[in-house]
Coordinates of C-alpha atoms and ligand atoms in Angstrom, one line a residue:
M27 CA 60.7 79.4 -89.7
S28 CA 63.7 81.5 -88.4
N29 CA 65.9 82.1 -85.3
S30 CA 66.1 85.8 -84.0
D31 CA 65.9 87.6 -80.9
A32 CA 62.2 87.6 -80.7
Q33 CA 61.7 83.7 -81.6
K34 CA 64.1 81.3 -80.5
L35 CA 64.1 77.9 -81.7
L36 CA 65.4 74.7 -80.1
W37 CA 69.4 74.2 -80.2
I38 CA 70.2 70.6 -81.5
D39 CA 73.3 69.4 -82.8
G40 CA 75.0 72.8 -83.2
A41 CA 71.9 74.9 -84.8
Y42 CA 68.6 76.1 -84.2
V43 CA 66.0 73.8 -85.3
E44 CA 62.3 74.1 -85.1
S45 CA 60.3 71.9 -82.8
G46 CA 58.5 69.0 -84.4
S47 CA 55.1 69.9 -83.3
G48 CA 55.6 73.7 -84.3
G49 CA 54.5 74.8 -81.0
F50 CA 55.7 78.2 -79.0
F51 CA 55.6 79.4 -75.6
E52 CA 56.1 82.8 -74.8
T53 CA 58.9 83.7 -71.9
T54 CA 58.2 87.2 -70.1
N55 CA 59.7 90.1 -68.5
P56 CA 58.5 89.3 -64.6
A57 CA 58.7 92.7 -63.7
T58 CA 56.7 94.2 -66.8
G59 CA 55.0 91.1 -68.5
V60 CA 56.6 92.3 -71.6
T61 CA 57.3 89.2 -74.1
L62 CA 60.6 88.9 -74.5
A63 CA 60.7 86.1 -77.2
R64 CA 58.7 83.0 -78.4
V65 CA 60.3 80.0 -77.6
A66 CA 59.9 76.5 -79.8
Q67 CA 58.6 74.0 -77.1
A68 CA 60.3 70.8 -77.2
T69 CA 58.4 67.5 -77.4
A70 CA 59.4 64.2 -76.8
D71 CA 60.1 63.8 -80.4
D72 CA 62.5 66.6 -80.3
I73 CA 64.0 65.5 -77.2
D74 CA 64.7 62.1 -79.2
R75 CA 66.3 64.2 -81.9
A76 CA 68.7 65.9 -79.2
V77 CA 69.5 62.4 -77.9
V78 CA 70.4 61.2 -81.5
A79 CA 72.6 64.2 -82.1
A80 CA 74.1 63.9 -78.7
R81 CA 74.9 60.1 -78.8
A82 CA 76.4 60.9 -82.4
A83 CA 79.0 63.4 -80.7
L84 CA 79.6 61.5 -78.0
G85 CA 82.6 59.2 -79.1
P86 CA 84.7 62.1 -81.0
W87 CA 84.1 64.2 -77.8
K88 CA 85.2 61.4 -75.6
A89 CA 88.1 60.8 -77.7
K90 CA 89.6 64.1 -77.2
S91 CA 92.2 64.5 -74.5
G92 CA 91.4 66.3 -71.4
V93 CA 93.8 69.2 -72.1
E94 CA 91.8 69.8 -75.7
R95 CA 88.4 69.6 -73.8
G96 CA 89.4 71.7 -71.1
R97 CA 90.9 74.3 -73.7
I98 CA 87.6 74.5 -75.3
L99 CA 85.6 74.9 -72.1
H100 CA 88.3 77.5 -71.0
R101 CA 87.2 79.6 -74.4
L102 CA 83.8 79.4 -73.3
S103 CA 84.6 80.7 -69.8
Q104 CA 86.4 83.7 -71.6
L105 CA 83.3 84.2 -73.9
L106 CA 81.3 84.5 -70.9
R107 CA 83.1 87.2 -69.5
E108 CA 83.5 88.9 -72.4
H109 CA 79.6 88.8 -72.9
R110 CA 79.2 89.6 -69.2
D111 CA 77.0 92.8 -69.6
E112 CA 74.5 91.0 -72.1
L113 CA 74.0 88.2 -70.4
A114 CA 73.5 90.0 -67.0
E115 CA 70.8 92.0 -68.6
L116 CA 69.6 88.9 -70.3
E117 CA 69.2 87.0 -66.8
M118 CA 68.0 90.3 -65.5
R119 CA 65.1 90.7 -68.0
D120 CA 64.0 86.9 -68.2
G121 CA 64.1 86.0 -64.5
G122 CA 63.6 89.5 -62.9
K123 CA 66.5 89.3 -61.2
P124 CA 68.3 92.8 -59.9
I125 CA 70.8 94.2 -62.4
A126 CA 72.6 94.6 -59.3
E127 CA 73.2 90.8 -58.6
T128 CA 73.3 88.9 -62.2
P129 CA 77.0 90.3 -63.4
E130 CA 78.5 88.6 -60.3
A131 CA 76.0 86.1 -58.9
D132 CA 75.1 84.6 -62.2
V133 CA 77.8 85.3 -64.9
D134 CA 80.9 85.4 -63.0
S135 CA 79.9 82.0 -61.3
G136 CA 78.9 80.3 -64.2
A137 CA 82.4 81.7 -66.0
D138 CA 83.9 80.3 -62.7
C139 CA 82.6 77.3 -63.3
L140 CA 83.7 76.6 -66.5
E141 CA 87.0 77.8 -66.0
Y142 CA 87.4 75.6 -62.9
F143 CA 86.3 72.6 -65.1
A144 CA 88.4 73.2 -68.0
G145 CA 91.3 73.0 -65.6
Q146 CA 90.1 69.6 -64.2
A147 CA 89.6 67.9 -67.3
A148 CA 92.9 67.3 -67.8
S149 CA 93.5 65.9 -64.3
I150 CA 91.2 62.8 -64.5
Q151 CA 93.1 59.8 -63.8
G152 CA 92.3 56.3 -62.2
E153 CA 94.3 54.2 -60.2
Y154 CA 97.1 51.8 -60.5
Q155 CA 97.9 48.5 -57.9
E156 CA 99.9 45.6 -57.8
V157 CA 97.5 42.7 -56.2
D158 CA 98.2 39.0 -56.1
G159 CA 98.8 37.5 -59.7
G160 CA 99.0 40.9 -61.3
F161 CA 98.0 44.4 -60.9
F162 CA 94.8 46.2 -61.6
Y163 CA 94.0 49.7 -62.8
T164 CA 90.6 51.8 -62.9
R165 CA 89.5 53.7 -65.8
P166 CA 87.5 56.9 -65.2
E167 CA 85.0 56.7 -68.1
P168 CA 82.4 59.4 -69.0
L169 CA 78.6 58.1 -68.6
G170 CA 77.7 58.9 -72.1
V171 CA 74.4 61.1 -72.7
V172 CA 73.4 63.2 -69.7
G173 CA 69.7 64.6 -69.4
A174 CA 69.8 67.7 -67.6
I175 CA 67.0 69.5 -66.2
G176 CA 66.9 72.9 -64.5
A177 CA 65.1 75.5 -62.1
W178 CA 64.0 78.8 -63.0
N179 CA 66.0 81.0 -60.3
Y180 CA 69.6 80.7 -61.5
P181 CA 69.2 79.3 -65.3
L182 CA 72.7 80.3 -66.6
Q183 CA 74.4 79.2 -63.4
I184 CA 72.6 75.9 -63.3
A185 CA 73.2 75.5 -67.3
C186 CA 76.9 76.0 -66.7
W187 CA 77.0 73.8 -63.1
K188 CA 75.7 70.7 -65.2
S189 CA 77.5 71.2 -68.7
A190 CA 81.1 72.2 -67.6
P191 CA 81.4 69.0 -65.4
A192 CA 79.9 66.8 -67.5
L193 CA 81.5 68.0 -70.5
A194 CA 84.8 68.3 -69.1
A195 CA 84.6 64.7 -68.1
G196 CA 83.5 63.5 -71.9
N197 CA 80.1 63.2 -71.7
T198 CA 77.6 65.0 -74.3
I199 CA 74.3 66.8 -72.8
V200 CA 70.6 67.4 -73.5
F201 CA 69.6 70.4 -71.1
K202 CA 66.1 71.6 -70.6
P203 CA 65.9 74.7 -68.9
S204 CA 62.8 75.9 -67.1
E205 CA 60.3 77.4 -69.6
L206 CA 60.4 80.5 -67.2
T207 CA 63.8 81.2 -68.1
P208 CA 65.0 79.5 -71.2
L209 CA 66.7 82.5 -73.2
S210 CA 70.4 82.0 -71.2
A211 CA 70.9 78.3 -71.6
L212 CA 70.4 79.0 -75.6
R213 CA 72.7 82.0 -75.6
L214 CA 75.1 79.7 -73.6
A215 CA 74.8 76.8 -76.6
E216 CA 75.8 79.6 -79.0
L217 CA 78.7 80.6 -77.4
A218 CA 79.8 77.3 -76.6
K219 CA 79.5 76.4 -80.5
Q220 CA 81.7 79.9 -80.8
A221 CA 84.0 78.4 -78.3
G222 CA 84.7 75.3 -80.3
V223 CA 82.2 72.8 -78.5
P224 CA 81.7 70.5 -81.5
D225 CA 78.1 70.1 -82.8
G226 CA 75.8 67.9 -80.7
V227 CA 77.9 67.7 -77.6
L228 CA 75.5 70.7 -75.9
N229 CA 72.3 70.7 -76.9
V230 CA 69.2 72.8 -75.4
V231 CA 65.8 71.9 -75.8
P232 CA 63.4 74.6 -73.9
G233 CA 60.0 73.0 -73.0
F234 CA 57.4 72.1 -69.9
G235 CA 57.6 69.2 -67.2
D236 CA 56.9 66.8 -70.2
A237 CA 59.7 67.6 -72.1
G238 CA 61.1 66.7 -68.7
Q239 CA 59.6 63.3 -68.5
A240 CA 60.7 63.0 -71.9
I241 CA 64.2 63.2 -70.9
T242 CA 63.9 61.0 -67.7
G243 CA 62.8 58.1 -69.7
H244 CA 64.4 58.1 -72.6
A245 CA 66.3 54.8 -73.1
D246 CA 69.2 56.3 -74.5
I247 CA 70.1 58.8 -71.8
D248 CA 72.4 57.3 -69.3
K249 CA 72.0 60.1 -66.4
I250 CA 69.5 62.6 -65.0
S251 CA 71.2 65.5 -63.1
L252 CA 67.8 67.8 -61.9
T253 CA 67.6 70.8 -59.9
G254 CA 64.3 71.3 -59.1
G255 CA 61.4 70.9 -56.1
A256 CA 61.2 68.2 -53.9
D257 CA 58.5 66.4 -55.5
T258 CA 59.8 66.9 -59.2
G259 CA 63.1 65.0 -57.6
K260 CA 61.1 62.3 -56.6
K261 CA 59.0 62.0 -59.9
V262 CA 62.4 62.0 -61.9
M263 CA 64.1 59.4 -59.6
A264 CA 60.9 57.4 -60.0
A265 CA 61.1 57.5 -63.7
A266 CA 64.7 56.9 -63.9
A267 CA 64.4 54.0 -62.3
G268 CA 62.8 52.4 -65.3
T269 CA 65.9 52.0 -67.2
L270 CA 68.4 52.1 -64.1
K271 CA 69.9 55.6 -65.1
T272 CA 72.2 57.2 -62.2
V273 CA 70.2 60.3 -60.9
S274 CA 71.6 63.5 -59.1
L275 CA 69.2 65.8 -57.3
E276 CA 69.7 69.4 -56.2
L277 CA 66.0 69.8 -54.6
G278 CA 64.6 72.0 -52.2
G279 CA 65.2 73.1 -48.5
K280 CA 64.3 74.9 -45.3
S281 CA 68.0 75.7 -43.9
P282 CA 68.3 76.8 -40.5
L283 CA 70.8 79.5 -39.4
V284 CA 71.5 79.4 -36.1
I285 CA 72.8 82.8 -34.3
F286 CA 74.4 82.3 -30.7
D287 CA 74.8 84.8 -27.8
D288 CA 78.6 85.3 -28.5
A289 CA 78.0 86.4 -32.2
D290 CA 79.3 89.3 -34.0
L291 CA 75.4 90.4 -34.4
D292 CA 76.7 92.7 -37.2
N293 CA 77.9 89.7 -39.2
A294 CA 75.3 87.6 -38.2
V295 CA 72.4 90.3 -39.4
S296 CA 74.4 90.5 -42.8
G297 CA 74.3 86.8 -43.1
A298 CA 70.6 86.5 -42.4
L299 CA 70.0 89.2 -45.1
L300 CA 72.1 86.9 -47.6
A301 CA 70.1 83.9 -46.4
N302 CA 66.8 85.4 -47.0
F303 CA 66.3 88.3 -49.3
F304 CA 69.3 87.8 -52.4
T305 CA 67.4 87.1 -55.7
Q306 CA 64.1 87.6 -53.8
G307 CA 64.3 85.0 -51.5
E308 CA 64.5 82.8 -54.5
I309 CA 67.5 80.7 -53.3
C310 CA 67.4 76.7 -52.3
T311 CA 69.7 77.0 -49.8
N312 CA 68.1 79.9 -47.8
G313 CA 68.4 79.9 -44.1
T314 CA 64.9 81.1 -43.9
R315 CA 64.4 79.5 -39.9
V316 CA 66.6 81.9 -38.1
F317 CA 67.2 80.7 -34.7
V318 CA 68.4 83.3 -32.3
H319 CA 69.5 83.1 -28.8
E320 CA 67.0 84.5 -26.5
A321 CA 69.8 86.8 -24.9
V322 CA 70.6 88.3 -27.8
R323 CA 67.3 88.5 -30.0
G324 CA 66.0 91.8 -29.1
A325 CA 69.5 93.0 -30.4
F326 CA 69.8 90.9 -33.1
L327 CA 66.3 92.4 -34.4
D328 CA 67.0 95.8 -33.9
K329 CA 69.9 95.9 -35.9
L330 CA 68.0 93.5 -38.8
L331 CA 65.0 96.0 -39.0
A332 CA 67.1 98.9 -39.4
R333 CA 69.0 97.0 -42.1
V334 CA 65.9 95.4 -43.8
A335 CA 64.2 98.8 -43.9
K336 CA 67.2 100.3 -46.1
L337 CA 66.4 97.5 -48.9
K338 CA 65.2 99.1 -52.1
I339 CA 62.4 97.0 -53.8
G340 CA 62.3 98.0 -57.8
N341 CA 62.6 97.5 -61.3
P342 CA 65.3 95.2 -61.5
A343 CA 66.6 96.9 -64.5
D344 CA 67.7 99.8 -61.7
A345 CA 71.4 99.5 -60.5
D346 CA 70.0 100.5 -57.2
T347 CA 67.4 97.9 -57.0
D348 CA 67.8 95.1 -54.0
V349 CA 64.6 93.2 -54.5
G350 CA 62.8 92.4 -57.8
P351 CA 59.5 90.6 -58.7
M352 CA 58.9 87.1 -57.8
I353 CA 59.8 85.1 -61.1
S354 CA 55.7 85.1 -61.7
P355 CA 52.4 86.6 -60.5
E356 CA 51.3 82.7 -59.8
H357 CA 54.6 82.4 -57.6
G358 CA 53.9 85.7 -56.2
Q359 CA 50.5 84.7 -55.2
I360 CA 51.9 81.6 -53.4
V361 CA 54.3 83.4 -51.2
L362 CA 51.8 86.2 -50.3
D363 CA 49.5 83.1 -49.0
Y364 CA 52.2 81.9 -46.9
I365 CA 52.7 85.0 -45.5
Q366 CA 48.7 85.1 -44.7
A367 CA 49.3 81.8 -43.0
G368 CA 52.2 83.1 -41.0
K369 CA 50.0 85.9 -39.9
D370 CA 46.7 83.5 -39.5
Q371 CA 48.8 81.2 -37.6
G372 CA 50.0 84.0 -35.0
A373 CA 53.7 84.8 -36.0
Q374 CA 54.5 88.4 -35.2
L375 CA 54.8 90.3 -38.6
L376 CA 57.8 93.1 -37.8
T377 CA 58.3 94.3 -41.1
G378 CA 56.9 93.6 -44.9
G379 CA 54.3 91.2 -45.5
E380 CA 52.7 93.0 -48.5
R381 CA 52.8 93.5 -52.3
I382 CA 54.3 96.6 -53.3
Q383 CA 53.5 98.5 -56.4
V384 CA 56.7 99.6 -58.4
E385 CA 56.0 102.4 -61.0
G386 CA 56.2 101.0 -64.7
C387 CA 56.3 98.0 -63.5
E388 CA 52.6 96.8 -62.5
H389 CA 52.9 93.7 -63.9
G390 CA 55.0 92.3 -61.4
V391 CA 54.5 91.0 -58.1
F392 CA 57.0 92.2 -55.6
V393 CA 57.2 91.1 -52.3
A394 CA 58.4 93.3 -49.6
P395 CA 61.1 91.8 -47.6
T396 CA 59.2 90.2 -44.8
V397 CA 60.4 89.4 -41.2
F398 CA 58.3 87.2 -38.6
D399 CA 59.3 86.8 -35.1
G400 CA 57.6 84.8 -32.3
C401 CA 57.5 81.7 -34.7
R402 CA 56.7 78.4 -33.7
D403 CA 58.4 75.2 -35.0
D404 CA 55.0 73.9 -36.4
M405 CA 54.1 77.0 -38.2
T406 CA 53.7 76.6 -42.0
I407 CA 55.9 79.2 -42.6
V408 CA 58.4 77.5 -40.2
T409 CA 58.1 73.8 -41.9
E410 CA 57.5 74.8 -45.8
E411 CA 59.7 76.0 -48.5
I412 CA 58.4 79.4 -49.3
F413 CA 61.0 80.4 -52.2
G414 CA 60.2 84.1 -51.4
P415 CA 61.5 86.9 -49.0
V416 CA 60.2 85.5 -45.8
M417 CA 62.4 85.4 -43.2
S418 CA 61.0 83.1 -39.7
V419 CA 62.9 84.4 -36.4
L420 CA 63.1 81.5 -33.9
S421 CA 63.9 81.7 -30.0
F422 CA 66.5 79.4 -28.4
T423 CA 68.5 79.1 -25.1
D424 CA 70.1 75.8 -25.3
E425 CA 72.4 74.6 -27.8
Q426 CA 71.3 70.7 -27.7
E427 CA 67.4 72.2 -28.1
V428 CA 68.5 74.2 -31.4
I429 CA 70.3 71.3 -32.9
Q430 CA 67.7 69.1 -32.4
R431 CA 65.2 71.8 -33.7
A432 CA 67.4 73.0 -36.3
N433 CA 67.6 69.1 -37.7
A434 CA 63.9 68.3 -37.5
T435 CA 63.1 69.2 -41.0
E436 CA 62.7 66.6 -43.8
Y437 CA 65.2 68.7 -45.6
G438 CA 68.8 68.8 -45.7
L439 CA 70.3 71.2 -47.8
A440 CA 72.2 74.0 -45.9
A441 CA 72.8 75.2 -42.4
G442 CA 74.8 78.3 -41.0
L443 CA 75.9 79.4 -37.6
F444 CA 77.4 82.4 -36.2
T445 CA 79.5 82.2 -32.9
R446 CA 82.8 83.4 -31.6
D447 CA 83.5 80.3 -30.0
L448 CA 85.3 78.2 -32.3
E449 CA 84.8 74.6 -30.6
R450 CA 81.1 75.1 -30.3
A451 CA 81.3 76.0 -34.2
H452 CA 82.4 72.8 -34.9
R453 CA 80.7 70.6 -32.5
V454 CA 77.5 72.1 -33.9
I455 CA 78.3 71.9 -37.3
G456 CA 79.4 68.1 -36.8
E457 CA 75.6 67.6 -35.7
L458 CA 73.5 69.6 -38.4
E459 CA 72.1 67.9 -40.7
A460 CA 73.0 69.4 -43.8
G461 CA 75.1 69.1 -46.9
I462 CA 76.3 72.6 -47.1
C463 CA 76.9 74.3 -44.0
W464 CA 79.1 77.7 -43.0
I465 CA 80.3 79.0 -39.9
N466 CA 79.9 83.0 -39.9
H467 CA 78.4 83.3 -43.4
Y468 CA 75.7 82.3 -45.2
N469 CA 75.2 81.7 -49.2
I470 CA 78.5 81.9 -50.3
T471 CA 79.2 79.1 -52.8
P472 CA 83.0 78.9 -54.2
I473 CA 83.4 76.7 -57.0
E474 CA 85.9 74.5 -55.4
M475 CA 83.3 73.6 -52.6
P476 CA 81.3 70.5 -52.7
F477 CA 77.5 71.7 -53.4
G478 CA 74.7 69.3 -52.7
G479 CA 72.0 68.2 -50.3
I480 CA 71.2 65.1 -48.0
K481 CA 68.0 64.0 -46.9
G482 CA 65.0 65.1 -48.7
S483 CA 66.9 68.0 -50.3
G484 CA 68.8 65.6 -52.9
I485 CA 71.5 63.1 -53.6
G486 CA 75.2 64.1 -55.5
K487 CA 77.4 67.0 -55.5
E488 CA 77.6 69.9 -57.9
N489 CA 80.8 72.0 -58.2
S490 CA 84.5 70.6 -56.8
R491 CA 86.2 67.8 -58.2
R492 CA 83.4 65.6 -56.3
A493 CA 81.1 66.8 -59.5
L494 CA 83.4 64.7 -61.8
D495 CA 82.5 61.6 -60.3
G496 CA 78.8 62.3 -60.7
Y497 CA 79.7 62.4 -64.6
S498 CA 82.0 59.5 -64.4
R499 CA 81.9 55.6 -64.1
I500 CA 84.8 53.6 -62.9
K501 CA 85.7 50.7 -65.1
S502 CA 88.3 48.1 -63.1
V503 CA 90.9 46.1 -65.2
F504 CA 92.6 43.3 -63.6
V505 CA 95.9 42.2 -65.8
A506 CA 97.4 38.9 -65.2
Q507 CA 101.0 38.3 -64.7
G508 CA 102.0 34.7 -64.7
A509 CA 100.1 31.3 -65.6
V510 CA 96.6 31.1 -65.3
E511 CA 95.9 28.3 -62.3
A512 CA 92.3 26.9 -62.8
P513 CA 90.8 24.1 -60.9
Y514 CA 89.8 22.4 -63.5
Ligands
NDP206 P1 60.4 72.2 -60.4 O1 60.6 71.3 -59.6 O2 59.0 73.1 -60.7 O3 61.0 72.5 -62.1 C1 62.2 71.9 -62.2 C2 62.3 71.4 -63.6 O4 62.0 70.5 -63.7 C3 61.8 72.5 -64.4 O5 62.8 72.4 -65.7 C4 60.3 71.7 -64.9 O6 59.6 72.0 -66.2 C5 61.0 70.2 -64.7 N1 59.6 69.4 -64.7 C6 58.8 69.4 -63.9 N2 58.3 68.6 -63.8 C7 58.9 67.4 -63.9 C8 58.8 65.9 -64.5 N3 57.7 65.2 -63.8 N4 59.9 65.1 -64.9 C9 61.1 65.8 -65.1 N5 61.2 67.4 -65.3 C10 60.0 68.0 -64.8 O7 61.1 73.4 -59.8 P2 61.1 75.3 -60.2 O8 62.0 75.2 -61.4 O9 60.1 75.7 -59.6 O10 62.8 75.8 -59.1 C11 62.4 76.0 -57.8 C12 62.4 74.7 -56.9 O11 63.9 74.6 -57.3 C13 62.7 75.0 -55.3 O12 62.4 73.9 -54.9 C14 64.1 75.1 -55.4 O13 64.6 74.7 -53.7 C15 64.7 74.0 -56.2 N6 66.3 74.6 -56.3 C16 67.2 73.8 -55.9 C17 68.7 73.8 -55.7 C18 69.7 73.2 -55.4 O14 70.6 73.3 -56.1 N7 69.3 72.4 -54.7 C19 68.8 75.3 -56.6 C20 67.7 76.0 -57.4 C21 66.6 75.5 -57.0 P3 59.0 73.3 -66.1 O15 59.2 74.1 -64.9 O16 59.6 74.1 -67.1 O17 57.5 72.8 -66.7

């Protein structure tokens, strides 16, 4: 059985290999329903093979200097840039993301990440301190074999956000993409080989939740890094406890965006649009609870609705499409059910709220960008992560009141606010319970800035130098100077 565009095998030890079970699944274009490829489905045995390859590759990879690992990662970042159009199209077809987004949001952000950690690889260093009786130093060491599991909304970016810091720090990796979007991670692995990443260092094993479970429970994997839903995060953490693995979790959210009465309303509307409708609303950090000061609510909504009306829903392959299909008909139905719940519970639908038919894309479930006003804090659309283009507008008048309401959620991924009052901006940010915050912007994630949630949204940080801490352990070494005095 051979690998081809129409048939993708597992990527283990630097080559395409068949799944031990011979099983396949299909990955489809969410807009058209067209099958893009049959993809080999990894089982626990395949995960085991990948871990064996990753373990064998670990010694030589971690023995390379940081400069050398960085040089290879840098070549990979260049290859991503050279293949920008191809990768952007692949991500559009496999994930239904508008082609207007994918070159920058997916490919460039993945390449930036590889380039950033290429530069960091040589800077990983320990400490030295003189103390009574001698001195000590610390050695940052790789953790070993990393098991990484990705979600479907940013497949290539997630693969890069996990593999770049892991590899820079000297680990090897077994990566399982979501079964809904396996293609770009496999392409990343091919390009990694071309860039000089040694066989076994980066393995990609498409599969379902059972393959993820085989990773989390594997005795020879040292760390789990998951991007996924909160329920999956709890299961992964529980499973990893059996072998006491380090875990980092990037989970869901229900983030607040607070618009004060002195905000620049045009910017605030831009922020609210970015916080809700980019990638059809399928973004973990989205600010879906939009708290607007009562004094500016009318003006904000007028400007907002005028701009929402201009969003073009359509085939993600069209350059002028802003909003593509939901990742799958099943997920589309979940989003439509949430919208129905909003209507049933008395939220006022201002725009959207329905499925749109797109010519040539009859298979796809396209949900019109939806704005609900008059929302209450206890409504289902306000408390649960929808992962679709659904904005809930809530009214407030008092700063302390809005802080308390913004924090009244199990999640703590992100938060944003718009105000011209600098003192208030920093005071409020200081009280918001969220791992990623924006003042007068939303959803911008430079690679240099730590990314990760608190509370029910996760553990650990991706991006920035902090990510390296999640892929390293510190060995402390005391060196005696002088005689050893023992009381015996
Ligand atoms: P899921 O939690 O359903 O799946 C995430 C990954 O985990 C998939 O690869 C999945 O496999 C795998 N998986 C499922 N069950 C298990 C298990 N028991 N053990 C190990 N692995 C398992 O999330 P989605 O893919 O539906 O992604 C959407 C979610 O991801 C949203 O909640 C979103 O907020 C969150 N997310 C968080 C981000 C962040 O950085 N904080 C960024 C992006 C998304 P498969 O699906 O292939 O069966």
